[in-house]
Structure formats: structure tokens, C-alpha cells
Amino acid sequence: ASLPAQPIPGEKPPLLASPPKEGPDDLKLIKGIGPQNEARLNALGVWRYAQIAAWTPEQALWVGTSLAFPGRIERE
């Protein structure tokens, strides 16, 4: 039997189902985000700088845990 999935700590931020019509922002311009993490953020529904800028500490915790980097967003 498999274990039940653990809930992700924090609060899920507003996410986009697809890239904006005008195209996604280049998240790699943010220190600490390379091509792999940009792809992972896009897969979650994060495409715009404004989304990241609007995160509360609880939302940053949710994203960091979702990307398997708990605490990294807060540090960087």
C-alpha cells in the first residue's frame, strides 16, 4: 500500500494555466533561476515576474517545497 501524499506546507499562490498571450517573462534573469528551474516554475504555472513579486512568505514556502528546494527562495 502506498502512503498518502503529504500536504504541501504553505499556501498555493495564484498560478496561470498557460503562458500569457504576450509571452512569458524570462525568469532566468532572476538570480538563482536557471533553465531547469524556469521550466519547473512554468510547469507549476509561474510565468511572470509579477507573480513571484507578489508571493507572500507562505506562498514562497509552498513553491519552494513544490520544487523540492524548501527554504531556498527565502534565502535567495
mmCIF file of N, CA, C and O in Angstrom:
data_model
loop_
_atom_site.group_PDB
_atom_site.id
_atom_site.type_symbol
_atom_site.label_atom_id
_atom_site.label_comp_id
_atom_site.label_asym_id
_atom_site.label_seq_id
_atom_site.Cartn_x
_atom_site.Cartn_y
_atom_site.Cartn_z
ATOM 1 N N ALA A 1 0.849 -1.181 0.000
ATOM 2 C CA ALA A 1 0.000 0.000 0.000
ATOM 3 C C ALA A 1 0.889 1.237 0.000
ATOM 4 O O ALA A 1 1.895 1.281 0.681
ATOM 5 N N SER A 2 0.502 2.231 -0.763
ATOM 6 C CA SER A 2 1.289 3.461 -0.811
ATOM 7 C C SER A 2 0.841 4.391 0.301
ATOM 8 O O SER A 2 -0.301 4.358 0.748
ATOM 9 N N LEU A 3 1.773 5.238 0.732
ATOM 10 C CA LEU A 3 1.460 6.215 1.770
ATOM 11 C C LEU A 3 0.657 7.358 1.165
ATOM 12 O O LEU A 3 0.868 7.714 0.005
ATOM 13 N N PRO A 4 -0.233 7.948 1.945
ATOM 14 C CA PRO A 4 -0.966 9.105 1.406
ATOM 15 C C PRO A 4 0.006 10.249 1.168
ATOM 16 O O PRO A 4 0.985 10.413 1.890
ATOM 17 N N ALA A 5 -0.255 11.035 0.148
ATOM 18 C CA ALA A 5 0.609 12.174 -0.182
ATOM 19 C C ALA A 5 0.561 13.176 0.970
ATOM 20 O O ALA A 5 -0.498 13.469 1.506
ATOM 21 N N GLN A 6 1.727 13.679 1.321
ATOM 22 C CA GLN A 6 1.790 14.693 2.370
ATOM 23 C C GLN A 6 1.335 16.034 1.793
ATOM 24 O O GLN A 6 1.723 16.379 0.684
ATOM 25 N N PRO A 7 0.551 16.780 2.537
ATOM 26 C CA PRO A 7 0.163 18.100 2.026
ATOM 27 C C PRO A 7 1.391 19.000 1.935
ATOM 28 O O PRO A 7 2.321 18.880 2.717
ATOM 29 N N ILE A 8 1.393 19.877 0.963
ATOM 30 C CA ILE A 8 2.499 20.808 0.779
ATOM 31 C C ILE A 8 2.302 21.947 1.769
ATOM 32 O O ILE A 8 1.230 22.545 1.814
ATOM 33 N N PRO A 9 3.333 22.244 2.588
ATOM 34 C CA PRO A 9 3.164 23.334 3.550
ATOM 35 C C PRO A 9 3.077 24.689 2.852
ATOM 36 O O PRO A 9 3.560 24.858 1.738
ATOM 37 N N GLY A 10 2.487 25.635 3.541
ATOM 38 C CA GLY A 10 2.354 26.969 2.985
ATOM 39 C C GLY A 10 1.031 27.151 2.274
ATOM 40 O O GLY A 10 0.084 26.401 2.495
ATOM 41 N N GLU A 11 0.988 28.136 1.421
ATOM 42 C CA GLU A 11 -0.238 28.489 0.704
ATOM 43 C C GLU A 11 0.053 28.547 -0.791
ATOM 44 O O GLU A 11 1.008 29.197 -1.220
ATOM 45 N N LYS A 12 -0.764 27.861 -1.573
ATOM 46 C CA LYS A 12 -0.581 27.855 -3.026
ATOM 47 C C LYS A 12 -0.834 29.262 -3.582
ATOM 48 O O LYS A 12 -1.879 29.847 -3.336
ATOM 49 N N PRO A 13 0.141 29.806 -4.336
ATOM 50 C CA PRO A 13 -0.067 31.142 -4.910
ATOM 51 C C PRO A 13 -0.948 31.077 -6.149
ATOM 52 O O PRO A 13 -1.188 29.995 -6.693
ATOM 53 N N PRO A 14 -1.434 32.226 -6.622
ATOM 54 C CA PRO A 14 -2.175 32.229 -7.886
ATOM 55 C C PRO A 14 -1.257 31.745 -9.016
ATOM 56 O O PRO A 14 -0.134 32.222 -9.156
ATOM 57 N N LEU A 15 -1.733 30.772 -9.768
ATOM 58 C CA LEU A 15 -0.954 30.186 -10.865
ATOM 59 C C LEU A 15 -1.717 30.359 -12.174
ATOM 60 O O LEU A 15 -2.937 30.476 -12.179
ATOM 61 N N LEU A 16 -0.992 30.368 -13.280
ATOM 62 C CA LEU A 16 -1.605 30.502 -14.606
ATOM 63 C C LEU A 16 -1.642 29.138 -15.283
ATOM 64 O O LEU A 16 -0.664 28.382 -15.221
ATOM 65 N N ALA A 17 -2.746 28.817 -15.942
ATOM 66 C CA ALA A 17 -2.889 27.530 -16.620
ATOM 67 C C ALA A 17 -1.990 27.428 -17.848
ATOM 68 O O ALA A 17 -1.620 26.340 -18.262
ATOM 69 N N SER A 18 -1.643 28.568 -18.438
ATOM 70 C CA SER A 18 -0.797 28.570 -19.633
ATOM 71 C C SER A 18 -0.045 29.899 -19.695
ATOM 72 O O SER A 18 -0.396 30.840 -18.986
ATOM 73 N N PRO A 19 0.977 29.981 -20.552
ATOM 74 C CA PRO A 19 1.715 31.242 -20.638
ATOM 75 C C PRO A 19 0.817 32.381 -21.101
ATOM 76 O O PRO A 19 -0.141 32.161 -21.835
ATOM 77 N N PRO A 20 1.100 33.599 -20.674
ATOM 78 C CA PRO A 20 0.294 34.740 -21.129
ATOM 79 C C PRO A 20 0.401 34.910 -22.645
ATOM 80 O O PRO A 20 1.407 34.524 -23.242
ATOM 81 N N LYS A 21 -0.642 35.493 -23.239
ATOM 82 C CA LYS A 21 -0.659 35.698 -24.703
ATOM 83 C C LYS A 21 0.578 36.426 -25.188
ATOM 84 O O LYS A 21 1.121 36.118 -26.245
ATOM 85 N N GLU A 22 1.017 37.442 -24.424
ATOM 86 C CA GLU A 22 2.171 38.241 -24.852
ATOM 87 C C GLU A 22 3.498 37.527 -24.614
ATOM 88 O O GLU A 22 4.549 38.053 -24.918
ATOM 89 N N GLY A 23 3.432 36.320 -24.077
ATOM 90 C CA GLY A 23 4.631 35.521 -23.857
ATOM 91 C C GLY A 23 5.082 35.566 -22.413
ATOM 92 O O GLY A 23 4.763 36.504 -21.674
ATOM 93 N N PRO A 24 5.840 34.562 -21.987
ATOM 94 C CA PRO A 24 6.300 34.510 -20.608
ATOM 95 C C PRO A 24 7.473 35.465 -20.383
ATOM 96 O O PRO A 24 8.166 35.844 -21.323
ATOM 97 N N ASP A 25 7.674 35.844 -19.130
ATOM 98 C CA ASP A 25 8.874 36.597 -18.772
ATOM 99 C C ASP A 25 10.059 35.634 -18.737
ATOM 100 O O ASP A 25 9.887 34.424 -18.558
ATOM 101 N N ASP A 26 11.266 36.156 -18.910
ATOM 102 C CA ASP A 26 12.485 35.349 -18.846
ATOM 103 C C ASP A 26 12.885 35.228 -17.378
ATOM 104 O O ASP A 26 13.642 36.043 -16.855
ATOM 105 N N LEU A 27 12.357 34.204 -16.715
ATOM 106 C CA LEU A 27 12.594 34.041 -15.285
ATOM 107 C C LEU A 27 14.059 33.752 -14.976
ATOM 108 O O LEU A 27 14.505 33.933 -13.845
ATOM 109 N N LYS A 28 14.837 33.361 -15.986
ATOM 110 C CA LYS A 28 16.260 33.092 -15.783
ATOM 111 C C LYS A 28 17.036 34.362 -15.442
ATOM 112 O O LYS A 28 18.175 34.285 -14.977
ATOM 113 N N LEU A 29 16.443 35.531 -15.648
ATOM 114 C CA LEU A 29 17.093 36.787 -15.282
ATOM 115 C C LEU A 29 17.123 36.986 -13.763
ATOM 116 O O LEU A 29 17.837 37.848 -13.263
ATOM 117 N N ILE A 30 16.358 36.171 -13.036
ATOM 118 C CA ILE A 30 16.351 36.229 -11.575
ATOM 119 C C ILE A 30 17.494 35.364 -11.056
ATOM 120 O O ILE A 30 17.630 34.199 -11.452
ATOM 121 N N LYS A 31 18.322 35.945 -10.190
ATOM 122 C CA LYS A 31 19.452 35.213 -9.608
ATOM 123 C C LYS A 31 18.958 33.908 -8.982
ATOM 124 O O LYS A 31 17.985 33.897 -8.240
ATOM 125 N N GLY A 32 19.628 32.813 -9.325
ATOM 126 C CA GLY A 32 19.277 31.514 -8.762
ATOM 127 C C GLY A 32 18.333 30.702 -9.619
ATOM 128 O O GLY A 32 18.082 29.538 -9.319
ATOM 129 N N ILE A 33 17.791 31.285 -10.688
ATOM 130 C CA ILE A 33 16.895 30.541 -11.575
ATOM 131 C C ILE A 33 17.614 30.296 -12.895
ATOM 132 O O ILE A 33 17.959 31.235 -13.607
ATOM 133 N N GLY A 34 17.855 29.022 -13.183
ATOM 134 C CA GLY A 34 18.444 28.627 -14.455
ATOM 135 C C GLY A 34 17.384 27.987 -15.326
ATOM 136 O O GLY A 34 16.194 27.977 -14.985
ATOM 137 N N PRO A 35 17.789 27.429 -16.460
ATOM 138 C CA PRO A 35 16.820 26.825 -17.377
ATOM 139 C C PRO A 35 15.955 25.738 -16.737
ATOM 140 O O PRO A 35 14.751 25.673 -16.981
ATOM 141 N N GLN A 36 16.555 24.897 -15.899
ATOM 142 C CA GLN A 36 15.793 23.806 -15.283
ATOM 143 C C GLN A 36 14.746 24.344 -14.309
ATOM 144 O O GLN A 36 13.585 23.931 -14.342
ATOM 145 N N ASN A 37 15.140 25.283 -13.457
ATOM 146 C CA ASN A 37 14.165 25.821 -12.504
ATOM 147 C C ASN A 37 13.109 26.678 -13.195
ATOM 148 O O ASN A 37 11.954 26.701 -12.773
ATOM 149 N N GLU A 38 13.481 27.367 -14.268
ATOM 150 C CA GLU A 38 12.484 28.112 -15.023
ATOM 151 C C GLU A 38 11.432 27.148 -15.580
ATOM 152 O O GLU A 38 10.230 27.406 -15.481
ATOM 153 N N ALA A 39 11.874 26.030 -16.136
ATOM 154 C CA ALA A 39 10.935 25.037 -16.680
ATOM 155 C C ALA A 39 10.045 24.474 -15.576
ATOM 156 O O ALA A 39 8.842 24.267 -15.782
ATOM 157 N N ARG A 40 10.607 24.260 -14.394
ATOM 158 C CA ARG A 40 9.821 23.727 -13.286
ATOM 159 C C ARG A 40 8.797 24.753 -12.798
ATOM 160 O O ARG A 40 7.663 24.399 -12.472
ATOM 161 N N LEU A 41 9.202 26.027 -12.751
ATOM 162 C CA LEU A 41 8.253 27.081 -12.364
ATOM 163 C C LEU A 41 7.136 27.198 -13.399
ATOM 164 O O LEU A 41 5.960 27.305 -13.047
ATOM 165 N N ASN A 42 7.503 27.161 -14.681
ATOM 166 C CA ASN A 42 6.496 27.214 -15.747
ATOM 167 C C ASN A 42 5.527 26.041 -15.613
ATOM 168 O O ASN A 42 4.312 26.208 -15.786
ATOM 169 N N ALA A 43 6.052 24.856 -15.299
ATOM 170 C CA ALA A 43 5.194 23.675 -15.150
ATOM 171 C C ALA A 43 4.200 23.856 -13.998
ATOM 172 O O ALA A 43 3.075 23.351 -14.070
ATOM 173 N N LEU A 44 4.602 24.595 -12.967
ATOM 174 C CA LEU A 44 3.681 24.881 -11.858
ATOM 175 C C LEU A 44 2.624 25.910 -12.249
ATOM 176 O O LEU A 44 1.560 25.958 -11.658
ATOM 177 N N GLY A 45 2.959 26.784 -13.215
ATOM 178 C CA GLY A 45 2.043 27.852 -13.607
ATOM 179 C C GLY A 45 2.582 29.228 -13.284
ATOM 180 O O GLY A 45 1.823 30.194 -13.192
ATOM 181 N N VAL A 46 3.905 29.317 -13.078
ATOM 182 C CA VAL A 46 4.548 30.598 -12.795
ATOM 183 C C VAL A 46 5.254 31.044 -14.064
ATOM 184 O O VAL A 46 6.193 30.391 -14.524
ATOM 185 N N TRP A 47 4.793 32.149 -14.640
ATOM 186 C CA TRP A 47 5.318 32.644 -15.921
ATOM 187 C C TRP A 47 5.760 34.101 -15.873
ATOM 188 O O TRP A 47 6.430 34.568 -16.785
ATOM 189 N N ARG A 48 5.344 34.843 -14.851
ATOM 190 C CA ARG A 48 5.557 36.294 -14.835
ATOM 191 C C ARG A 48 6.333 36.714 -13.588
ATOM 192 O O ARG A 48 6.165 36.155 -12.512
ATOM 193 N N TYR A 49 7.169 37.777 -13.765
ATOM 194 C CA TYR A 49 7.870 38.355 -12.618
ATOM 195 C C TYR A 49 6.865 38.806 -11.562
ATOM 196 O O TYR A 49 7.098 38.658 -10.367
ATOM 197 N N ALA A 50 5.759 39.389 -12.023
ATOM 198 C CA ALA A 50 4.759 39.924 -11.090
ATOM 199 C C ALA A 50 4.198 38.833 -10.181
ATOM 200 O O ALA A 50 3.881 39.101 -9.014
ATOM 201 N N GLN A 51 4.070 37.621 -10.703
ATOM 202 C CA GLN A 51 3.585 36.524 -9.858
ATOM 203 C C GLN A 51 4.556 36.300 -8.701
ATOM 204 O O GLN A 51 4.146 36.174 -7.548
ATOM 205 N N ILE A 52 5.843 36.227 -9.017
ATOM 206 C CA ILE A 52 6.859 35.966 -7.999
ATOM 207 C C ILE A 52 6.930 37.132 -7.017
ATOM 208 O O ILE A 52 6.991 36.932 -5.803
ATOM 209 N N ALA A 53 6.893 38.356 -7.530
ATOM 210 C CA ALA A 53 6.985 39.544 -6.680
ATOM 211 C C ALA A 53 5.828 39.617 -5.690
ATOM 212 O O ALA A 53 5.976 40.167 -4.593
ATOM 213 N N ALA A 54 4.690 39.052 -6.044
ATOM 214 C CA ALA A 54 3.504 39.140 -5.197
ATOM 215 C C ALA A 54 3.422 38.025 -4.152
ATOM 216 O O ALA A 54 2.527 38.046 -3.306
ATOM 217 N N TRP A 55 4.339 37.058 -4.192
ATOM 218 C CA TRP A 55 4.263 35.951 -3.237
ATOM 219 C C TRP A 55 4.398 36.434 -1.807
ATOM 220 O O TRP A 55 5.258 37.236 -1.474
ATOM 221 N N THR A 56 3.558 35.888 -0.957
ATOM 222 C CA THR A 56 3.688 36.079 0.483
ATOM 223 C C THR A 56 4.718 35.055 0.969
ATOM 224 O O THR A 56 5.062 34.112 0.237
ATOM 225 N N PRO A 57 5.213 35.192 2.209
ATOM 226 C CA PRO A 57 6.125 34.163 2.730
ATOM 227 C C PRO A 57 5.517 32.758 2.687
ATOM 228 O O PRO A 57 6.217 31.786 2.385
ATOM 229 N N GLU A 58 4.220 32.652 2.951
ATOM 230 C CA GLU A 58 3.563 31.340 2.916
ATOM 231 C C GLU A 58 3.518 30.773 1.491
ATOM 232 O O GLU A 58 3.641 29.569 1.285
ATOM 233 N N GLN A 59 3.337 31.642 0.509
ATOM 234 C CA GLN A 59 3.322 31.197 -0.887
ATOM 235 C C GLN A 59 4.727 30.807 -1.340
ATOM 236 O O GLN A 59 4.899 29.827 -2.063
ATOM 237 N N ALA A 60 5.744 31.557 -0.915
ATOM 238 C CA ALA A 60 7.126 31.202 -1.245
ATOM 239 C C ALA A 60 7.468 29.836 -0.658
ATOM 240 O O ALA A 60 8.143 29.024 -1.304
ATOM 241 N N LEU A 61 6.997 29.559 0.552
ATOM 242 C CA LEU A 61 7.205 28.247 1.175
ATOM 243 C C LEU A 61 6.572 27.150 0.324
ATOM 244 O O LEU A 61 7.173 26.112 0.081
ATOM 245 N N TRP A 62 5.344 27.371 -0.152
ATOM 246 C CA TRP A 62 4.644 26.372 -0.976
ATOM 247 C C TRP A 62 5.429 26.101 -2.258
ATOM 248 O O TRP A 62 5.646 24.949 -2.630
ATOM 249 N N VAL A 63 5.857 27.155 -2.946
ATOM 250 C CA VAL A 63 6.590 26.986 -4.204
ATOM 251 C C VAL A 63 7.917 26.289 -3.938
ATOM 252 O O VAL A 63 8.278 25.340 -4.640
ATOM 253 N N GLY A 64 8.660 26.740 -2.937
ATOM 254 C CA GLY A 64 9.949 26.125 -2.629
ATOM 255 C C GLY A 64 9.824 24.652 -2.313
ATOM 256 O O GLY A 64 10.621 23.826 -2.778
ATOM 257 N N THR A 65 8.810 24.290 -1.561
ATOM 258 C CA THR A 65 8.582 22.887 -1.225
ATOM 259 C C THR A 65 8.158 22.116 -2.469
ATOM 260 O O THR A 65 8.611 20.989 -2.694
ATOM 261 N N SER A 66 7.332 22.717 -3.312
ATOM 262 C CA SER A 66 6.879 22.060 -4.547
ATOM 263 C C SER A 66 8.050 21.770 -5.480
ATOM 264 O O SER A 66 8.045 20.790 -6.214
ATOM 265 N N LEU A 67 9.066 22.647 -5.463
ATOM 266 C CA LEU A 67 10.237 22.474 -6.319
ATOM 267 C C LEU A 67 11.324 21.651 -5.630
ATOM 268 O O LEU A 67 12.407 21.480 -6.180
ATOM 269 N N ALA A 68 11.034 21.153 -4.427
ATOM 270 C CA ALA A 68 11.984 20.372 -3.629
ATOM 271 C C ALA A 68 13.189 21.208 -3.211
ATOM 272 O O ALA A 68 14.297 20.706 -3.096
ATOM 273 N N PHE A 69 12.970 22.520 -3.010
ATOM 274 C CA PHE A 69 14.009 23.425 -2.510
ATOM 275 C C PHE A 69 13.493 24.201 -1.309
ATOM 276 O O PHE A 69 13.510 25.432 -1.316
ATOM 277 N N PRO A 70 12.995 23.520 -0.253
ATOM 278 C CA PRO A 70 12.451 24.274 0.856
ATOM 279 C C PRO A 70 13.483 25.225 1.444
ATOM 280 O O PRO A 70 14.630 24.852 1.658
ATOM 281 N N GLY A 71 13.089 26.480 1.635
ATOM 282 C CA GLY A 71 13.945 27.486 2.224
ATOM 283 C C GLY A 71 14.824 28.235 1.242
ATOM 284 O O GLY A 71 15.364 29.294 1.554
ATOM 285 N N ARG A 72 14.991 27.719 0.036
ATOM 286 C CA ARG A 72 15.888 28.364 -0.924
ATOM 287 C C ARG A 72 15.367 29.733 -1.371
ATOM 288 O O ARG A 72 16.136 30.689 -1.485
ATOM 289 N N ILE A 73 14.087 29.831 -1.648
ATOM 290 C CA ILE A 73 13.518 31.102 -2.105
ATOM 291 C C ILE A 73 13.733 32.169 -1.032
ATOM 292 O O ILE A 73 14.146 33.282 -1.334
ATOM 293 N N GLU A 74 13.481 31.811 0.204
ATOM 294 C CA GLU A 74 13.632 32.762 1.290
ATOM 295 C C GLU A 74 15.092 33.199 1.429
ATOM 296 O O GLU A 74 15.385 34.360 1.692
ATOM 297 N N ARG A 75 16.034 32.274 1.258
ATOM 298 C CA ARG A 75 17.461 32.604 1.374
ATOM 299 C C ARG A 75 17.948 33.488 0.244
ATOM 300 O O ARG A 75 18.778 34.359 0.442
ATOM 301 N N GLU A 76 17.470 33.218 -0.963
ATOM 302 C CA GLU A 76 17.982 33.934 -2.136
ATOM 303 C C GLU A 76 17.124 35.127 -2.469
ATOM 304 O O GLU A 76 17.485 36.012 -3.150
#
